[in-house]
Structures are given as C-alpha cells and as structure tokens.
Short mmCIF file of N, CA and C and ligand atoms in Angstrom, two decimals:
data_model
loop_
_atom_site.label_atom_id
_atom_site.label_comp_id
_atom_site.label_asym_id
_atom_site.label_seq_id
_atom_site.Cartn_x
_atom_site.Cartn_y
_atom_site.Cartn_z
N MET T 1 90.36 45.40 -113.55
CA MET T 1 89.11 46.13 -113.75
C MET T 1 87.93 45.26 -113.34
N ALA T 2 86.97 45.87 -112.68
CA ALA T 2 85.74 45.16 -112.35
C ALA T 2 84.90 44.99 -113.61
N TYR T 3 84.13 43.92 -113.64
CA TYR T 3 83.29 43.64 -114.80
C TYR T 3 81.82 43.78 -114.44
N TYR T 4 81.00 44.05 -115.45
CA TYR T 4 79.55 44.00 -115.27
C TYR T 4 78.93 43.71 -116.62
N LYS T 5 77.70 43.26 -116.61
CA LYS T 5 77.01 42.95 -117.87
C LYS T 5 75.97 44.00 -118.22
N TYR T 6 75.15 44.37 -117.24
CA TYR T 6 74.01 45.24 -117.53
C TYR T 6 74.25 46.67 -117.01
N PRO T 7 74.48 47.61 -117.90
CA PRO T 7 74.74 49.00 -117.47
C PRO T 7 73.60 49.60 -116.65
N ALA T 8 72.39 49.06 -116.81
CA ALA T 8 71.24 49.61 -116.08
C ALA T 8 71.40 49.48 -114.57
N TYR T 9 72.31 48.61 -114.12
CA TYR T 9 72.46 48.39 -112.68
C TYR T 9 73.62 49.15 -112.06
N LEU T 10 74.31 49.95 -112.86
CA LEU T 10 75.42 50.75 -112.34
C LEU T 10 75.23 52.20 -112.75
N ASN T 11 75.47 53.10 -111.83
CA ASN T 11 75.34 54.53 -112.11
C ASN T 11 76.62 55.25 -111.74
N PRO T 12 77.09 56.16 -112.61
CA PRO T 12 78.22 56.99 -112.20
C PRO T 12 77.78 57.95 -111.10
N LYS T 13 78.67 58.22 -110.16
CA LYS T 13 78.36 59.13 -109.06
C LYS T 13 79.63 59.87 -108.68
N ASP T 14 79.59 61.19 -108.75
CA ASP T 14 80.74 62.00 -108.40
C ASP T 14 80.72 62.25 -106.89
N HIS T 15 81.38 61.36 -106.15
CA HIS T 15 81.37 61.46 -104.69
C HIS T 15 82.80 61.31 -104.17
N PRO T 16 83.16 62.07 -103.14
CA PRO T 16 84.54 61.99 -102.63
C PRO T 16 84.92 60.62 -102.08
N ALA T 17 83.94 59.77 -101.78
CA ALA T 17 84.27 58.42 -101.29
C ALA T 17 85.13 57.67 -102.31
N PHE T 18 85.01 58.01 -103.57
CA PHE T 18 85.77 57.33 -104.62
C PHE T 18 87.19 57.89 -104.76
N ASP T 19 87.48 58.97 -104.07
CA ASP T 19 88.81 59.59 -104.13
C ASP T 19 89.69 59.21 -102.94
N ALA T 20 89.07 58.69 -101.88
CA ALA T 20 89.83 58.37 -100.67
C ALA T 20 90.70 57.14 -100.91
N ILE T 21 91.93 57.19 -100.37
CA ILE T 21 92.84 56.05 -100.42
C ILE T 21 92.94 55.50 -99.00
N ALA T 22 92.55 54.23 -98.82
CA ALA T 22 92.47 53.65 -97.48
C ALA T 22 93.67 52.75 -97.20
N GLU T 23 94.10 52.80 -95.93
CA GLU T 23 95.21 51.96 -95.47
C GLU T 23 94.76 50.50 -95.37
N PRO T 24 95.68 49.55 -95.60
CA PRO T 24 95.33 48.15 -95.39
C PRO T 24 94.93 47.93 -93.93
N GLY T 25 93.89 47.17 -93.72
CA GLY T 25 93.45 46.87 -92.37
C GLY T 25 92.55 47.93 -91.74
N SER T 26 92.41 49.08 -92.40
CA SER T 26 91.51 50.10 -91.86
C SER T 26 90.06 49.68 -92.10
N LEU T 27 89.15 50.27 -91.32
CA LEU T 27 87.75 49.85 -91.42
C LEU T 27 87.12 50.36 -92.71
N THR T 28 86.39 49.49 -93.37
CA THR T 28 85.72 49.80 -94.62
C THR T 28 84.65 50.86 -94.39
N GLN T 29 84.69 51.93 -95.15
CA GLN T 29 83.72 53.03 -95.00
C GLN T 29 82.45 52.78 -95.82
N ASN T 30 82.59 52.11 -96.95
CA ASN T 30 81.45 51.85 -97.83
C ASN T 30 81.56 50.43 -98.37
N SER T 31 80.49 49.65 -98.27
CA SER T 31 80.50 48.30 -98.83
C SER T 31 80.66 48.38 -100.35
N GLY T 32 81.50 47.50 -100.88
CA GLY T 32 81.65 47.49 -102.32
C GLY T 32 82.95 46.85 -102.76
N ILE T 33 83.33 47.15 -104.00
CA ILE T 33 84.55 46.61 -104.59
C ILE T 33 85.67 47.63 -104.44
N TYR T 34 86.80 47.17 -103.93
CA TYR T 34 87.98 48.01 -103.74
C TYR T 34 89.10 47.50 -104.63
N ARG T 35 89.97 48.45 -105.02
CA ARG T 35 91.08 48.14 -105.91
C ARG T 35 92.37 48.61 -105.24
N CYS T 36 93.38 47.77 -105.26
CA CYS T 36 94.70 48.18 -104.78
C CYS T 36 95.28 49.15 -105.80
N VAL T 37 95.61 50.37 -105.34
CA VAL T 37 96.08 51.40 -106.28
C VAL T 37 97.48 51.08 -106.81
N THR T 38 98.22 50.22 -106.13
CA THR T 38 99.56 49.89 -106.57
C THR T 38 99.55 48.85 -107.69
N CYS T 39 98.68 47.83 -107.58
CA CYS T 39 98.76 46.72 -108.54
C CYS T 39 97.44 46.43 -109.27
N GLY T 40 96.32 46.97 -108.81
CA GLY T 40 95.06 46.72 -109.49
C GLY T 40 94.28 45.53 -108.97
N TYR T 41 94.81 44.82 -107.97
CA TYR T 41 94.09 43.69 -107.38
C TYR T 41 92.78 44.21 -106.78
N GLU T 42 91.69 43.48 -107.02
CA GLU T 42 90.38 43.90 -106.52
C GLU T 42 89.88 42.97 -105.43
N CYS T 43 89.15 43.54 -104.48
CA CYS T 43 88.53 42.75 -103.43
C CYS T 43 87.16 43.36 -103.12
N THR T 44 86.36 42.59 -102.43
CA THR T 44 85.07 43.06 -101.96
C THR T 44 85.15 43.22 -100.45
N SER T 45 84.66 44.32 -99.92
CA SER T 45 84.71 44.54 -98.48
C SER T 45 83.40 45.15 -97.99
N ILE T 46 83.07 44.81 -96.76
CA ILE T 46 81.79 45.20 -96.17
C ILE T 46 82.00 46.33 -95.17
N GLU T 47 81.10 47.30 -95.17
CA GLU T 47 81.18 48.44 -94.26
C GLU T 47 81.38 47.98 -92.82
N GLY T 48 82.38 48.56 -92.15
CA GLY T 48 82.66 48.24 -90.76
C GLY T 48 83.67 47.12 -90.57
N ALA T 49 83.91 46.33 -91.62
CA ALA T 49 84.92 45.25 -91.55
C ALA T 49 86.26 45.80 -92.01
N PRO T 50 87.38 45.22 -91.51
CA PRO T 50 88.68 45.73 -91.95
C PRO T 50 88.95 45.39 -93.42
N LEU T 51 89.55 46.33 -94.13
CA LEU T 51 90.03 46.04 -95.48
C LEU T 51 91.17 45.04 -95.38
N PRO T 52 91.44 44.29 -96.44
CA PRO T 52 92.53 43.30 -96.38
C PRO T 52 93.86 43.95 -95.95
N PRO T 53 94.68 43.19 -95.23
CA PRO T 53 95.93 43.74 -94.67
C PRO T 53 97.04 43.84 -95.71
N GLN T 54 98.17 44.42 -95.29
CA GLN T 54 99.33 44.62 -96.17
C GLN T 54 99.80 43.31 -96.81
N TYR T 55 99.76 42.21 -96.06
CA TYR T 55 100.26 40.93 -96.58
C TYR T 55 99.18 40.16 -97.38
N HIS T 56 98.10 40.84 -97.71
CA HIS T 56 96.99 40.21 -98.42
C HIS T 56 97.41 39.61 -99.76
N HIS T 57 98.23 40.32 -100.51
CA HIS T 57 98.70 39.81 -101.79
C HIS T 57 100.11 40.33 -102.09
N GLN T 58 100.81 39.60 -102.95
CA GLN T 58 102.17 39.99 -103.32
C GLN T 58 102.13 40.92 -104.53
N HIS T 59 103.02 41.91 -104.52
CA HIS T 59 103.12 42.78 -105.68
C HIS T 59 104.21 42.29 -106.61
N PRO T 60 103.94 42.35 -107.93
CA PRO T 60 104.97 41.94 -108.89
C PRO T 60 106.16 42.89 -108.82
N ALA T 61 107.30 42.42 -109.34
CA ALA T 61 108.55 43.17 -109.23
C ALA T 61 108.44 44.57 -109.85
N ASP T 62 107.63 44.72 -110.90
CA ASP T 62 107.55 46.03 -111.56
C ASP T 62 106.46 46.92 -110.95
N ARG T 63 105.80 46.47 -109.89
CA ARG T 63 104.76 47.29 -109.25
C ARG T 63 104.92 47.25 -107.73
N GLN T 64 106.12 47.48 -107.27
CA GLN T 64 106.38 47.46 -105.84
C GLN T 64 105.79 48.67 -105.16
N GLY T 65 105.33 48.49 -103.94
CA GLY T 65 104.77 49.60 -103.17
C GLY T 65 103.79 49.02 -102.18
N PRO T 66 103.29 49.88 -101.30
CA PRO T 66 102.37 49.41 -100.27
C PRO T 66 100.99 49.09 -100.85
N VAL T 67 100.27 48.19 -100.18
CA VAL T 67 98.87 47.95 -100.50
C VAL T 67 98.07 49.16 -100.04
N ARG T 68 97.29 49.73 -100.94
CA ARG T 68 96.39 50.84 -100.61
C ARG T 68 95.08 50.57 -101.35
N TRP T 69 93.95 50.84 -100.69
CA TRP T 69 92.66 50.50 -101.26
C TRP T 69 91.87 51.73 -101.66
N ARG T 70 91.23 51.63 -102.83
CA ARG T 70 90.38 52.70 -103.34
C ARG T 70 89.04 52.10 -103.76
N LEU T 71 87.98 52.73 -103.34
CA LEU T 71 86.64 52.27 -103.69
C LEU T 71 86.39 52.47 -105.20
N VAL T 72 85.95 51.41 -105.88
CA VAL T 72 85.65 51.55 -107.32
C VAL T 72 84.17 51.31 -107.64
N VAL T 73 83.51 50.44 -106.87
CA VAL T 73 82.07 50.23 -107.04
C VAL T 73 81.44 50.17 -105.65
N CYS T 74 80.48 51.03 -105.40
CA CYS T 74 79.86 51.13 -104.08
C CYS T 74 78.46 50.53 -104.12
N SER T 75 78.15 49.67 -103.12
CA SER T 75 76.80 49.10 -103.04
C SER T 75 75.82 50.16 -102.55
N ALA T 76 74.64 50.16 -103.13
CA ALA T 76 73.56 51.04 -102.66
C ALA T 76 72.64 50.21 -101.77
N HIS T 77 72.55 50.60 -100.49
CA HIS T 77 71.75 49.82 -99.54
C HIS T 77 70.35 50.41 -99.40
N HIS T 78 69.78 50.76 -100.52
CA HIS T 78 68.40 51.25 -100.50
C HIS T 78 67.79 50.96 -101.86
N ALA T 79 66.50 50.95 -101.91
CA ALA T 79 65.80 50.62 -103.16
C ALA T 79 65.82 51.78 -104.14
N HIS T 80 65.88 51.46 -105.41
CA HIS T 80 65.80 52.46 -106.47
C HIS T 80 64.55 52.21 -107.30
ZN1 ZN N 101 98.28 45.42 -104.68
#
C-alpha cells in the first residue's frame, strides 16, 4: 500500500485510468504510483516512459503470475 501523511494533498477521483491493467514494459499513460496486481509491489513511473518489465521483480511462491501494473496514485500536473 502507498503511504501518505496529509490527506489534504490527495483527492479521490472516479476515473477509468484507475481501472486499466497495463502490461509490463508498456508506455506509462499517467505519471504516478503503480501497483503490481499480482503481488502488490509498487513503483513510480513517468508518462511516456515504459513501465517496469516482466523481470522487474520476483513473485513469491504463493503469488505466482505475470507482472501487471495498475495506477493507484496519479500526479496532477496542474495547479490547484
Ligand atoms: Zn508483482
């Protein structure tokens, strides 16, 4: 799970970008924190850069499966 201290800096947003499951190595659609849906490993990725590849991390024996990335926290590139 991603951590934060001040709730004032995070807002819930019902957007389909948070439902998409991305392939390892595919181009990042939104800058932010991504979570591997198989094991929970988190990474940060920048829009336009490839998401970490399949061999990025090892899965434990009880959570075998492919690396797949899901956006969990999206950066807002504009002032609020
Ligand atoms: Zn994983």
